[in-house]
Amino acid sequence: ANLRDCSSITPSGPSKTTPAPLPLIFDAPSTERVQG
């Protein structure tokens, strides 16, 4: 299931996958920095 998901997302469109994780990663550290 994990391999299939990664493979499906990678060939499906790397552009769509890049902007998705970027905001998620930025949001995580942003909240931690604000709270800390």
N, CA, C and O atoms as a GROMACS GRO file, in nm:
protein
  144
    1ALA      N    1   0.086  -0.120   0.000
    1ALA     CA    2   0.000   0.000   0.000
    1ALA      C    3   0.090   0.125   0.000
    1ALA      O    4   0.064   0.219  -0.074
    2ASN      N    5   0.194   0.126   0.083
    2ASN     CA    6   0.282   0.243   0.091
    2ASN      C    7   0.356   0.263  -0.041
    2ASN      O    8   0.366   0.376  -0.091
    3LEU      N    9   0.407   0.154  -0.097
    3LEU     CA   10   0.482   0.165  -0.222
    3LEU      C   11   0.388   0.214  -0.332
    3LEU      O   12   0.427   0.296  -0.415
    4ARG      N   13   0.267   0.163  -0.332
    4ARG     CA   14   0.171   0.200  -0.437
    4ARG      C   15   0.137   0.350  -0.425
    4ARG      O   16   0.129   0.420  -0.525
    5ASP      N   17   0.118   0.396  -0.305
    5ASP     CA   18   0.081   0.537  -0.285
    5ASP      C   19   0.194   0.629  -0.333
    5ASP      O   20   0.170   0.728  -0.403
    6CYS      N   21   0.315   0.596  -0.295
    6CYS     CA   22   0.430   0.679  -0.333
    6CYS      C   23   0.447   0.679  -0.485
    6CYS      O   24   0.468   0.783  -0.546
    7SER      N   25   0.437   0.560  -0.545
    7SER     CA   26   0.455   0.546  -0.690
    7SER      C   27   0.345   0.623  -0.763
    7SER      O   28   0.370   0.688  -0.865
    8SER      N   29   0.224   0.615  -0.711
    8SER     CA   30   0.110   0.680  -0.777
    8SER      C   31   0.124   0.832  -0.770
    8SER      O   32   0.092   0.902  -0.865
    9ILE      N   33   0.172   0.881  -0.657
    9ILE     CA   34   0.186   1.027  -0.640
    9ILE      C   35   0.306   1.080  -0.718
    9ILE      O   36   0.299   1.188  -0.777
   10THR      N   37   0.414   1.006  -0.720
   10THR     CA   38   0.536   1.053  -0.789
   10THR      C   39   0.513   1.071  -0.939
   10THR      O   40   0.536   1.180  -0.992
   11PRO      N   41   0.467   0.966  -1.009
   11PRO     CA   42   0.444   0.975  -1.154
   11PRO      C   43   0.320   1.058  -1.184
   11PRO      O   44   0.310   1.118  -1.291
   12SER      N   45   0.227   1.061  -1.094
   12SER     CA   46   0.102   1.136  -1.115
   12SER      C   47   0.135   1.284  -1.141
   12SER      O   48   0.080   1.344  -1.233
   13GLY      N   49   0.224   1.339  -1.061
   13GLY     CA   50   0.260   1.481  -1.080
   13GLY      C   51   0.345   1.529  -0.966
   13GLY      O   52   0.293   1.555  -0.857
   14PRO      N   53   0.476   1.542  -0.985
   14PRO     CA   54   0.569   1.584  -0.880
   14PRO      C   55   0.540   1.729  -0.838
   14PRO      O   56   0.568   1.767  -0.725
   15SER      N   57   0.486   1.807  -0.929
   15SER     CA   58   0.457   1.948  -0.899
   15SER      C   59   0.350   1.958  -0.791
   15SER      O   60   0.359   2.041  -0.700
   16LYS      N   61   0.248   1.872  -0.802
   16LYS     CA   62   0.137   1.877  -0.705
   16LYS      C   63   0.184   1.824  -0.569
   16LYS      O   64   0.137   1.868  -0.464
   17THR      N   65   0.278   1.730  -0.572
   17THR     CA   66   0.324   1.670  -0.445
   17THR      C   67   0.421   1.766  -0.374
   17THR      O   68   0.429   1.768  -0.251
   18THR      N   69   0.494   1.846  -0.450
   18THR     CA   70   0.592   1.937  -0.391
   18THR      C   71   0.524   2.047  -0.308
   18THR      O   72   0.564   2.071  -0.194
   19PRO      N   73   0.425   2.114  -0.362
   19PRO     CA   74   0.356   2.223  -0.289
   19PRO      C   75   0.275   2.170  -0.171
   19PRO      O   76   0.251   2.244  -0.076
   20ALA      N   77   0.234   2.046  -0.178
   20ALA     CA   78   0.152   1.988  -0.069
   20ALA      C   79   0.235   1.971   0.058
   20ALA      O   80   0.196   2.020   0.164
   21PRO      N   81   0.350   1.902   0.052
   21PRO     CA   82   0.434   1.876   0.170
   21PRO      C   83   0.505   2.004   0.216
   21PRO      O   84   0.536   2.018   0.334
   22LEU      N   85   0.530   2.094   0.125
   22LEU     CA   86   0.602   2.217   0.160
   22LEU      C   87   0.525   2.296   0.265
   22LEU      O   88   0.582   2.330   0.369
   23PRO      N   89   0.397   2.325   0.241
   23PRO     CA   90   0.316   2.400   0.339
   23PRO      C   91   0.299   2.323   0.468
   23PRO      O   92   0.295   2.381   0.576
   24LEU      N   93   0.290   2.191   0.457
   24LEU     CA   94   0.271   2.107   0.577
   24LEU      C   95   0.396   2.115   0.664
   24LEU      O   96   0.386   2.128   0.786
   25ILE      N   97   0.513   2.108   0.601
   25ILE     CA   98   0.639   2.110   0.677
   25ILE      C   99   0.660   2.250   0.737
   25ILE      O  100   0.707   2.264   0.850
   26PHE      N  101   0.625   2.352   0.660
   26PHE     CA  102   0.643   2.491   0.708
   26PHE      C  103   0.548   2.521   0.823
   26PHE      O  104   0.584   2.591   0.918
   27ASP      N  105   0.428   2.467   0.812
   27ASP     CA  106   0.327   2.490   0.918
   27ASP      C  107   0.372   2.425   1.048
   27ASP      O  108   0.354   2.482   1.156
   28ALA      N  109   0.430   2.307   1.039
   28ALA     CA  110   0.471   2.232   1.160
   28ALA      C  111   0.577   2.312   1.237
   28ALA      O  112   0.559   2.337   1.356
   29PRO      N  113   0.686   2.351   1.173
   29PRO     CA  114   0.794   2.425   1.241
   29PRO      C  115   0.746   2.564   1.282
   29PRO      O  116   0.790   2.618   1.383
   30SER      N  117   0.657   2.621   1.204
   30SER     CA  118   0.605   2.756   1.234
   30SER      C  119   0.531   2.755   1.367
   30SER      O  120   0.552   2.842   1.452
   31THR      N  121   0.446   2.655   1.385
   31THR     CA  122   0.366   2.646   1.509
   31THR      C  123   0.459   2.618   1.628
   31THR      O  124   0.441   2.673   1.736
   32GLU      N  125   0.556   2.533   1.606
   32GLU     CA  126   0.648   2.496   1.716
   32GLU      C  127   0.730   2.619   1.757
   32GLU      O  128   0.754   2.641   1.875
   33ARG      N  129   0.772   2.695   1.661
   33ARG     CA  130   0.855   2.814   1.690
   33ARG      C  131   0.770   2.919   1.762
   33ARG      O  132   0.818   2.985   1.855
   34VAL      N  133   0.648   2.933   1.720
   34VAL     CA  134   0.559   3.034   1.782
   34VAL      C  135   0.530   2.995   1.926
   34VAL      O  136   0.530   3.079   2.016
   35GLN      N  137   0.504   2.867   1.948
   35GLN     CA  138   0.472   2.819   2.084
   35GLN      C  139   0.598   2.824   2.171
   35GLN      O  140   0.592   2.861   2.288
   36GLY      N  141   0.712   2.785   2.112
   36GLY     CA  142   0.838   2.780   2.188
   36GLY      C  143   0.885   2.922   2.207
   36GLY      O  144   0.990   2.944   2.268
   0.00000   0.00000   0.00000
